XYZ file of C-alpha atoms in Angstrom:
65
model
C -184.509 -42.479 -42.191
C -184.799 -45.947 -43.682
C -185.114 -48.862 -41.299
C -183.640 -52.134 -42.483
C -185.432 -55.372 -41.692
C -183.516 -58.609 -41.248
C -185.049 -62.000 -41.923
C -184.561 -64.895 -39.517
C -181.633 -66.509 -41.303
C -179.693 -63.234 -41.223
C -180.541 -62.740 -37.533
C -179.239 -66.253 -36.860
C -175.998 -65.494 -38.723
C -175.431 -62.216 -36.905
C -176.243 -63.452 -33.411
C -174.995 -67.025 -33.637
C -178.261 -68.190 -32.076
C -180.352 -71.051 -33.448
C -184.008 -70.467 -34.334
C -185.323 -72.046 -31.137
C -183.144 -69.879 -28.900
C -184.280 -66.722 -30.691
C -187.949 -67.518 -30.124
C -187.372 -68.627 -26.515
C -185.501 -65.387 -25.762
C -188.303 -63.378 -27.395
C -190.825 -65.145 -25.153
C -188.698 -64.289 -22.086
C -188.432 -60.681 -23.217
C -184.636 -60.819 -23.555
C -184.484 -60.533 -27.348
C -186.080 -57.999 -29.716
C -189.591 -58.828 -30.848
C -190.163 -59.833 -34.448
C -192.227 -57.715 -36.822
C -194.949 -59.477 -38.774
C -194.305 -58.965 -42.478
C -196.982 -61.221 -43.913
C -199.120 -64.237 -43.165
C -196.091 -66.493 -42.673
C -193.104 -64.187 -42.513
C -191.413 -62.091 -39.844
C -188.364 -59.894 -39.590
C -186.412 -57.892 -37.047
C -185.257 -54.291 -37.141
C -181.539 -54.274 -37.864
C -181.021 -51.467 -35.352
C -182.599 -53.532 -32.553
C -180.493 -56.591 -33.412
C -177.335 -54.459 -33.474
C -178.241 -52.950 -30.084
C -178.861 -56.433 -28.640
C -175.452 -57.612 -29.891
C -173.740 -54.549 -28.385
C -175.490 -55.194 -25.056
C -174.289 -58.809 -25.073
C -170.702 -57.684 -25.706
C -170.890 -55.073 -22.947
C -172.375 -57.557 -20.461
C -169.738 -60.177 -21.229
C -166.891 -57.714 -20.733
C -168.302 -56.005 -17.667
C -166.397 -58.173 -15.196
C -163.353 -58.762 -17.394
C -161.703 -55.376 -16.806
């Protein structure tokens, strides 16, 4: 199975989070860790970003029912 890797700009578009918030959440352990792709490049597994988004939706709707 092929695993897609998203670059930072795509992660920002999908999550609506700015760069700083992504890295702060990673440091807190509340956002998926980046994968080192090269000396100065990172990416995130698309599946982990999708799971994080789904968890955010579920958490926000938990008390709304």
